[in-house]
Coordinates of C-alpha atoms in Angstrom, one line a residue:
M1 CA -36.0 -12.5 -11.9
A2 CA -33.7 -15.4 -11.6
Y3 CA -30.4 -14.3 -9.2
D4 CA -27.0 -15.7 -9.2
V5 CA -26.3 -14.6 -5.8
V6 CA -28.8 -13.4 -3.2
I7 CA -27.1 -11.4 -0.1
R8 CA -29.6 -11.7 2.6
N9 CA -30.8 -10.6 5.8
G10 CA -28.0 -7.8 5.9
T11 CA -27.7 -3.9 7.1
V12 CA -26.9 -2.4 3.3
V13 CA -24.6 0.4 4.1
D14 CA -24.1 1.4 0.4
G15 CA -21.4 3.4 0.2
S16 CA -23.2 6.7 -0.5
G17 CA -22.3 8.2 3.7
L18 CA -26.2 8.2 3.6
G19 CA -27.9 5.8 6.3
S20 CA -27.7 2.0 6.7
F21 CA -31.1 0.1 5.8
R22 CA -31.6 -3.6 5.7
A23 CA -32.2 -4.9 2.4
D24 CA -31.3 -8.0 0.5
V25 CA -29.4 -7.8 -2.7
G26 CA -30.0 -10.0 -5.4
I27 CA -26.8 -10.1 -8.5
V28 CA -27.2 -11.5 -11.6
D29 CA -23.9 -12.3 -13.9
D30 CA -21.4 -9.7 -12.7
R31 CA -24.1 -6.7 -11.9
I32 CA -26.2 -5.7 -8.9
A33 CA -29.2 -6.3 -10.5
F34 CA -31.8 -5.3 -7.4
V35 CA -31.2 -3.9 -3.7
G36 CA -34.5 -4.3 -1.5
Q37 CA -36.7 -7.4 -0.8
V38 CA -35.5 -10.5 -2.8
R39 CA -38.4 -13.2 -2.6
E40 CA -36.6 -15.8 -5.2
R41 CA -33.8 -18.1 -4.4
G42 CA -30.3 -17.5 -6.1
A43 CA -28.4 -20.2 -7.1
R44 CA -26.5 -19.3 -4.3
D45 CA -27.6 -17.4 -1.2
I46 CA -26.0 -16.0 1.8
D47 CA -27.1 -15.3 5.1
A48 CA -26.0 -11.9 6.1
E49 CA -28.2 -11.8 9.6
G50 CA -26.0 -9.9 11.8
H51 CA -24.1 -8.6 9.5
V52 CA -23.9 -5.2 7.1
V53 CA -23.4 -5.8 3.2
T54 CA -21.2 -3.0 1.8
P55 CA -19.8 -1.7 -2.0
G56 CA -16.0 -3.4 -1.9
F57 CA -13.2 -1.0 -0.7
I58 CA -10.9 0.1 -3.8
D59 CA -7.2 0.8 -2.4
G60 CA -5.6 4.3 -4.8
H61 CA -2.0 3.1 -3.6
T62 CA -0.4 -0.3 -4.3
H63 CA 2.7 -2.1 -5.6
M64 CA 0.9 -5.4 -6.7
D65 CA 2.4 -5.3 -10.5
A66 CA 5.0 -7.9 -9.7
Q67 CA 2.7 -10.0 -7.0
V68 CA -0.4 -10.3 -9.7
F69 CA 2.0 -12.4 -11.5
W70 CA 2.2 -15.5 -9.1
D71 CA -0.4 -15.0 -6.3
A72 CA -3.8 -15.5 -8.4
T73 CA -6.1 -14.0 -4.9
G74 CA -4.5 -10.7 -4.1
S75 CA -3.4 -11.1 -0.9
S76 CA -3.4 -9.4 1.2
S77 CA -5.8 -6.5 0.2
C78 CA -8.1 -9.6 -0.2
W79 CA -8.1 -10.4 3.3
H80 CA -9.3 -6.9 4.2
G81 CA -12.9 -6.3 1.4
V82 CA -10.1 -4.7 -1.2
T83 CA -11.7 -5.6 -4.6
S84 CA -10.0 -3.1 -6.5
A85 CA -6.6 -1.9 -6.5
V86 CA -4.3 0.7 -8.0
M87 CA -0.9 -0.6 -9.0
G88 CA 2.3 1.3 -10.7
N89 CA 2.4 4.0 -8.2
C90 CA 5.4 6.7 -7.2
G91 CA 7.1 6.2 -10.6
F92 CA 7.8 1.7 -9.8
T93 CA 6.1 -0.5 -13.0
L94 CA 7.5 -3.4 -14.9
A95 CA 7.1 -2.3 -18.3
P96 CA 8.3 -0.1 -20.3
V97 CA 11.3 -2.6 -20.2
R98 CA 13.3 -3.6 -23.0
S99 CA 14.0 -7.5 -23.1
D100 CA 18.2 -7.4 -22.6
E101 CA 17.7 -4.7 -19.7
R102 CA 15.2 -5.9 -17.0
A103 CA 17.7 -5.8 -14.4
L104 CA 17.3 -1.9 -14.9
V105 CA 13.7 -2.0 -13.6
V106 CA 14.8 -4.3 -11.1
R107 CA 16.9 -1.6 -10.1
N108 CA 14.6 0.5 -9.3
L109 CA 12.2 -1.8 -7.2
E110 CA 14.2 -3.8 -5.3
R111 CA 15.4 -1.7 -2.5
A112 CA 13.1 1.0 -3.0
E113 CA 9.9 -1.0 -2.8
D114 CA 11.7 -4.3 -1.2
I115 CA 10.5 -6.7 -3.7
D116 CA 12.9 -9.8 -3.8
P117 CA 14.4 -9.8 -7.2
V118 CA 14.4 -13.7 -7.1
A119 CA 10.7 -13.7 -7.0
L120 CA 11.0 -10.8 -10.0
A121 CA 13.0 -13.2 -11.6
E122 CA 11.3 -16.3 -11.2
G123 CA 7.8 -15.7 -10.7
I124 CA 7.2 -13.2 -13.9
D125 CA 6.6 -14.1 -17.4
W126 CA 8.8 -11.3 -19.3
S127 CA 6.7 -11.7 -22.2
F128 CA 6.2 -7.9 -22.3
E129 CA 8.0 -4.8 -23.0
T130 CA 5.9 -2.5 -24.1
F131 CA 3.5 -1.0 -21.4
P132 CA 0.5 -1.9 -23.2
E133 CA 1.8 -5.7 -23.6
Y134 CA 2.3 -5.3 -19.6
L135 CA -1.7 -5.3 -19.6
D136 CA -2.3 -7.6 -21.9
A137 CA -0.7 -9.6 -19.8
V138 CA -1.6 -8.8 -17.0
D139 CA -5.5 -8.8 -18.4
R140 CA -4.3 -12.6 -19.4
L141 CA -3.8 -13.8 -15.9
S142 CA -5.8 -15.5 -13.5
K143 CA -7.3 -12.5 -10.4
G144 CA -8.6 -13.0 -7.4
I145 CA -9.5 -9.1 -6.9
N146 CA -9.2 -6.3 -10.1
F147 CA -6.4 -4.1 -11.1
A148 CA -5.7 -0.6 -12.8
A149 CA -2.7 0.2 -13.9
N150 CA -0.6 3.6 -13.9
V151 CA 2.2 3.5 -15.8
G152 CA 6.1 4.4 -14.2
H153 CA 8.3 7.2 -14.7
S154 CA 10.9 5.2 -13.3
A155 CA 10.5 2.6 -16.1
L156 CA 9.5 4.9 -18.8
R157 CA 13.1 6.9 -18.5
T158 CA 15.0 3.1 -17.7
W159 CA 13.3 2.1 -21.6
A160 CA 13.8 5.1 -23.1
M161 CA 17.5 6.0 -21.8
G162 CA 19.0 3.0 -20.6
E163 CA 22.0 3.0 -17.8
R164 CA 22.2 6.9 -18.5
A165 CA 18.5 7.4 -16.2
F166 CA 20.1 7.0 -13.4
E167 CA 23.2 9.5 -14.3
Q168 CA 21.0 12.4 -16.3
E169 CA 18.6 14.8 -17.7
A170 CA 16.5 13.5 -20.8
S171 CA 17.6 15.1 -24.0
D172 CA 14.7 15.7 -26.5
D173 CA 15.1 12.9 -28.1
D174 CA 15.1 10.7 -24.7
L175 CA 11.8 12.7 -23.7
A176 CA 9.9 12.3 -27.5
L177 CA 10.4 8.8 -26.5
M178 CA 9.3 8.8 -23.2
K179 CA 5.9 10.8 -24.7
S180 CA 5.4 8.5 -27.2
Q181 CA 5.2 5.4 -24.6
L182 CA 3.1 7.4 -22.2
A183 CA 0.8 8.0 -25.8
D184 CA 0.4 5.0 -26.4
S185 CA -0.3 3.2 -22.8
L186 CA -2.8 5.3 -21.7
D187 CA -4.2 4.5 -24.9
A188 CA -4.6 1.1 -24.1
G189 CA -6.1 1.7 -20.7
A190 CA -3.7 2.8 -18.3
I191 CA -5.3 4.6 -15.7
G192 CA -2.8 7.1 -15.0
F193 CA 1.0 8.3 -14.6
S194 CA 3.0 7.9 -11.7
T195 CA 6.8 9.2 -10.6
S196 CA 8.5 9.8 -7.0
R197 CA 11.3 12.4 -6.5
S198 CA 11.5 11.4 -2.5
E199 CA 14.8 10.9 -1.0
H200 CA 13.8 7.6 0.3
H201 CA 13.4 6.0 -3.3
Q202 CA 17.1 4.7 -3.8
T203 CA 18.6 2.1 -5.9
S204 CA 20.1 -0.6 -4.7
D205 CA 23.4 0.2 -5.7
N206 CA 22.6 3.5 -3.6
R207 CA 21.9 5.5 -6.0
P208 CA 18.4 7.6 -6.9
V209 CA 15.8 5.8 -9.0
A210 CA 15.5 6.9 -12.1
S211 CA 12.5 9.2 -12.0
R212 CA 14.4 11.4 -9.6
L213 CA 16.9 12.1 -11.9
A214 CA 14.4 14.1 -14.3
S215 CA 13.7 18.1 -14.5
W216 CA 10.3 19.4 -13.7
D217 CA 10.0 20.5 -17.4
E218 CA 10.3 16.5 -18.0
V219 CA 7.4 16.0 -15.9
V220 CA 5.1 18.7 -16.8
S221 CA 6.0 17.6 -20.3
L222 CA 4.9 13.8 -19.5
V223 CA 1.6 15.1 -17.7
G224 CA 0.7 17.1 -20.7
V225 CA 0.2 13.9 -22.3
M226 CA -2.6 13.0 -20.7
A227 CA -3.8 16.4 -20.8
A228 CA -4.0 16.4 -24.4
R229 CA -6.0 13.2 -24.2
G230 CA -8.1 14.4 -21.5
S231 CA -7.4 11.0 -19.9
G232 CA -5.4 10.0 -16.8
I233 CA -4.3 10.6 -13.0
F234 CA -0.9 12.1 -12.5
E235 CA 0.1 10.2 -9.0
G236 CA 3.5 12.2 -7.3
A237 CA 4.3 15.0 -5.6
D238 CA 7.4 17.6 -6.3
G239 CA 9.9 16.4 -3.9
A240 CA 10.5 19.6 -2.0
M241 CA 6.5 19.9 -0.9
S242 CA 8.0 18.9 1.9
S243 CA 11.1 20.7 2.8
P244 CA 12.2 22.3 6.1
D245 CA 12.8 25.8 3.6
P246 CA 9.9 27.9 3.6
D247 CA 10.9 29.4 0.0
A248 CA 11.7 25.8 -1.4
R249 CA 8.4 24.6 0.0
A250 CA 6.6 27.7 -1.2
Q251 CA 7.8 27.2 -5.1
A252 CA 7.2 23.5 -4.8
L253 CA 3.7 23.9 -3.8
G254 CA 3.8 26.7 -6.4
R255 CA 4.8 24.6 -9.6
M256 CA 2.4 21.7 -8.5
R257 CA -0.1 24.1 -8.3
T258 CA 0.0 25.9 -11.6
L259 CA 0.7 22.0 -13.2
A260 CA -3.0 21.3 -11.7
A261 CA -4.5 24.7 -12.9
E262 CA -3.2 24.1 -16.3
T263 CA -3.4 21.2 -17.4
R264 CA -6.6 19.8 -15.3
V265 CA -5.3 16.7 -14.9
P266 CA -6.3 15.5 -11.8
I267 CA -3.2 14.9 -9.1
T268 CA -2.7 12.4 -6.5
F269 CA -0.2 12.2 -3.8
G270 CA 0.7 10.6 -0.2
L271 CA 0.7 13.3 2.4
M272 CA 1.9 12.2 5.9
A273 CA -0.2 14.1 9.0
T274 CA 2.9 15.3 10.7
R275 CA 2.1 18.0 13.2
G276 CA 3.3 20.3 10.5
A277 CA 1.3 18.8 7.9
G278 CA -1.9 21.2 8.0
Y279 CA -0.1 23.1 5.1
L280 CA -0.8 20.3 2.7
L281 CA -4.4 19.4 4.0
D282 CA -4.5 24.3 2.8
F283 CA -2.5 23.2 -0.2
L284 CA -5.6 20.9 -1.8
D285 CA -7.9 24.1 -1.5
E286 CA -5.5 26.7 -2.7
A287 CA -5.3 24.2 -5.8
A288 CA -9.1 24.0 -6.5
A289 CA -9.5 27.6 -6.1
A290 CA -7.0 27.9 -8.8
G291 CA -9.0 25.7 -10.6
G292 CA -7.0 22.3 -10.4
R293 CA -7.5 19.1 -8.9
V294 CA -5.4 18.1 -6.1
I295 CA -6.5 15.0 -3.9
A296 CA -4.2 13.5 -0.6
Q297 CA -4.2 10.0 -0.5
T298 CA -3.9 9.1 3.7
H299 CA -3.1 6.9 6.1
C300 CA -5.2 6.1 9.2
R301 CA -2.7 5.1 11.3
G302 CA 1.0 6.1 10.5
I303 CA 3.3 4.0 8.8
S304 CA 5.2 2.1 10.4
V305 CA 8.0 -0.9 10.0
L306 CA 7.3 -4.3 11.1
L307 CA 10.6 -5.9 12.8
S308 CA 11.1 -9.4 13.7
L309 CA 14.8 -11.8 14.2
K310 CA 13.4 -13.9 10.8
T311 CA 13.3 -10.2 9.0
R312 CA 15.7 -6.8 10.7
L313 CA 16.2 -5.8 13.9
P314 CA 18.2 -2.8 15.7
F315 CA 20.9 -5.0 16.4
D316 CA 21.6 -5.7 12.7
L317 CA 23.5 -2.0 13.2
I318 CA 26.1 -3.8 16.0
G319 CA 28.9 -4.5 14.2
S320 CA 29.6 -7.7 17.3
W321 CA 25.8 -8.9 15.5
H322 CA 26.4 -9.4 11.5
E323 CA 28.3 -12.8 12.6
L324 CA 25.3 -14.2 14.6
R325 CA 22.8 -12.7 12.2
A326 CA 24.2 -14.0 9.1
R327 CA 23.7 -17.6 10.3
P328 CA 20.9 -19.5 10.2
V329 CA 17.4 -18.6 12.0
A330 CA 17.6 -21.2 14.1
E331 CA 21.4 -21.3 15.3
Q332 CA 20.4 -17.7 15.6
L333 CA 17.5 -18.6 18.9
R334 CA 20.2 -21.4 19.9
I335 CA 22.8 -19.0 21.3
L336 CA 20.3 -16.2 22.3
A337 CA 18.9 -18.8 24.5
D338 CA 21.7 -20.5 25.6
P339 CA 22.6 -18.4 29.5
Q340 CA 26.8 -18.9 28.2
S341 CA 26.4 -17.5 24.6
R342 CA 24.6 -14.9 25.0
G343 CA 26.1 -12.7 27.3
P344 CA 28.4 -10.9 24.8
Y345 CA 25.1 -10.0 22.3
V346 CA 22.9 -9.0 25.3
D347 CA 25.5 -6.6 26.1
A348 CA 26.6 -5.5 23.1
A349 CA 22.7 -4.5 22.5
V350 CA 22.3 -2.7 25.5
H351 CA 25.5 -0.7 25.5
A352 CA 25.5 0.0 21.9
D353 CA 25.8 3.6 20.1
Y354 CA 23.2 3.7 17.3
R355 CA 23.8 7.1 15.9
R356 CA 25.8 5.3 13.7
W357 CA 23.5 4.9 11.3
T358 CA 22.6 6.2 8.3
G359 CA 20.1 3.7 5.9
V360 CA 16.8 5.3 4.3
G361 CA 12.9 4.6 4.2
A362 CA 12.6 1.1 5.8
Q363 CA 15.9 0.2 7.2
A364 CA 16.8 -0.6 10.7
R365 CA 17.6 2.6 12.3
P366 CA 17.8 3.4 16.3
P367 CA 15.7 1.8 18.5
D368 CA 13.4 3.7 20.4
F369 CA 11.8 1.5 23.0
E370 CA 9.2 3.7 24.6
G371 CA 8.3 3.5 20.6
I372 CA 8.8 0.3 19.8
R373 CA 5.3 -1.5 20.3
V374 CA 4.9 -5.5 20.6
Y375 CA 2.5 -6.9 17.8
R376 CA 0.1 -8.7 20.3
Q377 CA -3.0 -8.0 18.9
G378 CA -4.4 -6.5 15.6
L379 CA -5.9 -3.3 17.0
P380 CA -4.6 -0.9 19.3
P381 CA -3.5 -1.0 22.2
N382 CA -0.3 -3.3 22.2
P383 CA 2.6 -2.5 24.8
S384 CA 6.1 -0.9 24.2
V385 CA 9.2 -3.1 24.7
A386 CA 9.8 -0.3 27.0
D387 CA 6.5 -1.6 28.6
V388 CA 7.6 -5.3 29.2
A389 CA 11.1 -4.4 30.3
R390 CA 9.9 -3.0 33.1
E391 CA 7.6 -5.4 34.3
R392 CA 10.5 -7.8 34.2
G393 CA 12.7 -5.6 35.7
V394 CA 15.3 -6.0 32.5
P395 CA 17.0 -3.7 29.9
A396 CA 14.7 -2.9 26.8
A397 CA 16.9 -4.6 24.6
E398 CA 17.1 -7.7 26.4
A399 CA 13.6 -7.9 26.8
M400 CA 13.0 -7.8 23.0
I401 CA 15.4 -10.3 22.8
D402 CA 13.8 -12.5 25.5
L403 CA 10.5 -11.9 23.3
C404 CA 12.3 -13.4 20.0
V405 CA 13.7 -16.1 21.5
E406 CA 10.2 -16.8 23.8
S407 CA 8.5 -17.2 20.2
A408 CA 10.7 -18.9 17.7
G409 CA 11.2 -15.9 16.4
E410 CA 8.0 -15.6 15.5
Q411 CA 7.2 -12.5 17.6
L412 CA 6.8 -9.3 15.6
F413 CA 7.5 -5.4 17.2
I414 CA 6.0 -2.0 15.0
Q415 CA 8.5 0.3 15.0
P416 CA 6.6 4.4 14.4
S417 CA 7.5 5.7 11.5
L418 CA 10.2 8.2 11.1
Y419 CA 7.3 10.5 10.4
P420 CA 4.9 10.1 13.5
Q421 CA 1.1 11.2 12.6
D422 CA -0.1 13.5 15.0
E423 CA -3.9 12.6 16.2
E424 CA -5.6 15.8 15.3
M425 CA -4.2 16.1 12.1
L426 CA -4.3 12.7 11.0
L427 CA -8.5 13.2 11.8
R428 CA -8.5 16.8 9.8
A429 CA -6.9 14.7 7.3
L430 CA -9.8 11.8 7.5
R431 CA -12.0 14.1 7.3
H432 CA -10.9 16.5 4.6
R433 CA -13.4 16.9 1.1
R434 CA -9.6 16.2 -0.7
A435 CA -8.7 13.2 0.8
V436 CA -9.3 9.7 0.3
M437 CA -8.1 7.6 2.8
T438 CA -6.0 5.5 0.7
F439 CA -2.2 4.4 0.6
S440 CA -1.7 0.9 1.6
D441 CA 1.7 -0.1 -0.5
S442 CA 0.6 -3.4 -1.0
G443 CA 2.7 -5.4 -2.7
A444 CA 5.8 -3.7 -1.8
H445 CA 8.0 -3.9 1.1
L446 CA 6.9 -7.4 1.8
S447 CA 9.2 -7.9 4.6
Q448 CA 8.6 -4.5 5.7
I449 CA 4.9 -3.3 6.0
A450 CA 1.5 -4.9 6.6
D451 CA -0.6 -1.9 5.7
S452 CA -2.7 -3.7 3.4
S453 CA -4.9 -3.5 6.6
I454 CA -5.9 -0.1 6.6
H455 CA -9.1 -0.8 5.7
T456 CA -10.2 -3.7 8.7
H457 CA -8.2 -1.2 10.7
L458 CA -10.3 2.2 10.1
L459 CA -12.7 0.1 10.9
G460 CA -12.6 -1.8 13.5
Y461 CA -10.5 1.5 15.4
W462 CA -12.1 4.6 14.0
V463 CA -15.5 3.4 13.7
R464 CA -15.5 1.0 16.5
Q465 CA -13.4 1.0 18.9
R466 CA -13.2 5.4 18.9
Q467 CA -16.3 6.4 17.4
E468 CA -14.7 9.1 15.3
F469 CA -16.5 8.2 12.7
T470 CA -20.2 6.7 11.9
L471 CA -19.9 3.1 10.0
E472 CA -21.7 5.2 6.7
E473 CA -19.1 7.4 7.1
A474 CA -16.2 5.3 6.9
V475 CA -17.4 3.2 4.3
R476 CA -17.7 5.9 2.0
M477 CA -14.6 6.8 2.4
I478 CA -13.2 3.3 1.5
T479 CA -15.4 2.7 -1.4
L480 CA -17.5 5.4 -3.0
A481 CA -14.8 8.4 -2.3
P482 CA -11.7 6.4 -4.2
A483 CA -13.9 5.6 -7.3
V484 CA -14.6 8.8 -8.1
A485 CA -10.8 9.9 -6.6
W486 CA -10.0 7.8 -9.2
G487 CA -13.0 7.4 -11.9
F488 CA -14.2 4.3 -11.3
S489 CA -17.7 5.1 -12.6
D490 CA -19.4 1.4 -11.8
R491 CA -17.9 0.7 -8.3
G492 CA -18.3 2.4 -4.7
L493 CA -22.1 1.9 -4.1
L494 CA -23.8 -0.7 -3.8
R495 CA -27.0 0.2 -6.9
A496 CA -28.6 -1.6 -9.2
G497 CA -26.6 -1.7 -12.5
M498 CA -23.3 -1.3 -10.6
A499 CA -20.2 -4.1 -10.4
A500 CA -20.9 -6.5 -8.0
D501 CA -18.2 -6.0 -5.9
V502 CA -19.5 -6.6 -2.4
N503 CA -18.2 -7.6 1.3
V504 CA -20.4 -8.5 4.0
F505 CA -18.7 -8.9 7.5
D506 CA -19.8 -8.4 11.3
P507 CA -19.1 -4.8 12.2
H508 CA -18.8 -5.9 16.0
T509 CA -15.7 -7.9 14.9
V510 CA -14.1 -6.3 12.1
G511 CA -10.5 -5.7 11.8
P512 CA -6.7 -6.9 11.6
A513 CA -5.6 -10.2 12.7
V514 CA -1.6 -10.1 13.7
P515 CA 0.9 -10.4 10.8
A516 CA 2.9 -13.6 10.1
L517 CA 5.7 -14.8 8.6
V518 CA 4.9 -16.9 5.0
D519 CA 8.0 -18.2 2.6
D520 CA 5.8 -18.8 -0.3
L521 CA 7.5 -15.8 -3.2
P522 CA 9.0 -17.0 -5.8
G523 CA 12.8 -19.1 -5.5
G524 CA 10.8 -19.5 -1.5
G525 CA 11.3 -15.2 -0.5
R526 CA 9.6 -14.6 3.1
R527 CA 6.9 -11.9 3.0
L528 CA 4.7 -10.6 5.3
E529 CA 1.1 -12.0 5.5
Q530 CA -2.3 -9.7 7.2
R531 CA -5.4 -11.7 7.7
S532 CA -8.3 -9.9 8.8
D533 CA -11.2 -11.1 11.5
G534 CA -15.2 -10.3 10.8
F535 CA -15.6 -11.0 7.5
L536 CA -18.4 -13.4 6.2
A537 CA -17.7 -13.1 2.2
T538 CA -16.3 -10.8 -0.5
V539 CA -17.6 -11.3 -4.0
V540 CA -15.8 -9.6 -7.1
N541 CA -17.5 -9.4 -10.3
G542 CA -20.6 -11.1 -8.8
R543 CA -18.2 -14.4 -7.7
V544 CA -17.5 -15.3 -4.2
T545 CA -14.3 -15.1 -3.3
I546 CA -13.6 -15.4 0.1
S547 CA -16.4 -17.5 2.4
G548 CA -15.7 -17.6 5.9
G549 CA -12.5 -16.1 5.8
R550 CA -11.0 -18.8 3.0
P551 CA -10.8 -18.7 -0.6
T552 CA -12.9 -20.2 -2.9
G553 CA -10.7 -20.4 -5.8
D554 CA -12.7 -18.4 -7.7
S555 CA -10.6 -15.9 -9.9
P556 CA -12.9 -13.7 -11.7
G557 CA -11.2 -10.6 -10.7
R558 CA -10.8 -8.4 -14.3
L559 CA -7.7 -5.2 -15.8
L560 CA -9.6 -2.2 -15.5
R561 CA -8.9 0.0 -18.5
R562 CA -9.0 3.3 -18.9
R563 CA -11.2 4.8 -21.5
A564 CA -10.7 8.7 -22.3

């Protein structure tokens, strides 16, 4: 047989969770042709001695709907072995959109998902209005990885209702429009429908995003469109599922359980593994017992916000810092480095009353210097700001300022989540049979969060450092498990006939690198980019896209359309 690519001498971890084995992998066109001993040379041979060979990783929760238009590589996901990504989560999509109301879509996205409105304006060819037209536009783009797309509730509402989507519930005519567009979207290959009822999702003018104005009956009616077609997954949650009010929580869980059981539509939602989150894991099994299928999306380290002088700092909350922070970065550094001019700013930062903070989500918030980490290496441990302050014998706020100055503003700091994950609960969630480790938010929070690296964090931290999972278990968690959950029938396993999405990496060194701030968005906007260590090669649809940590320039990614 004539092979296009042969990956030789590696240890195959095939995604099944079963034991690894030494074998070659032969690829013809875009398919795996053979796993075993390959005697023939391929048009391209990759020597994987000392490396493992796995299926490409699958990320079920991204927001790359806009980025796909200006970034053919799929960064930063591509650097961490992700070969297929599901976008359009949390109700946020670019379509459907009326050509004279694009500002409504931008309003939903720019604050809730921290996506630069200038990049949206300059980087997107707005050649679409309906969601099927958006899918066709994505299909035509050069792509380094594969994408599947949900249609978003907020976009559906603004398309059907205009400005009223931010003010009121839908009328019968509004709902009929939304249902018709959703049906057309599913028929065109949308993988599902997503919504958000989260209090952290607000518009740039301090209102709830459009999906939060929907009644529960509206949500049920739209999910019913998927049920009628036997196609699609519903991503979202009833906002009260995490309410501190036990009655409100019980009502929300009951509604979700009923929705899952009566529609038989698969449902997925993000689960923060906080100390009290065990009831949500129990709910997964309760929903299954009632006849539904509910899948929790888990993180593997806790969603953290990254701080820096070039983006945001806790000191941004201080009135006397506002004028300083409005200046160019170089001038801020000069002032903070000068012993004469820095004094008032350091004094204000040390003695500030931060309790007046009223922001949401990933915005600046009062500092916990014992919890904020200095991002020195990709995997833990990293010292806290308080640790550095004690070493230097200065107040923590002053130490943070000094670190900014010493690094010319490049130093990043890891600010823990508003919802800190409990390690015991996190491990329970990662091991749960109805949970999938996939919650990167890639493509969103561009200057705030760098969680495209959750896959390499799992491999480097939980497998290699902590040994809580075998390599075979972890690979299954990020290949076959999400493939089954999102219905990718030809991905997630290294078997003959499956799509040739493949990773080759060194299990002894694989892990995330420290992120860096880059100014490469359309219009010159800033984002966080995070690369990785340990990858020899990534193959997408049979073609090598990354070799030795460098992109090859090949773009064989595809739009993965779901068919009923």
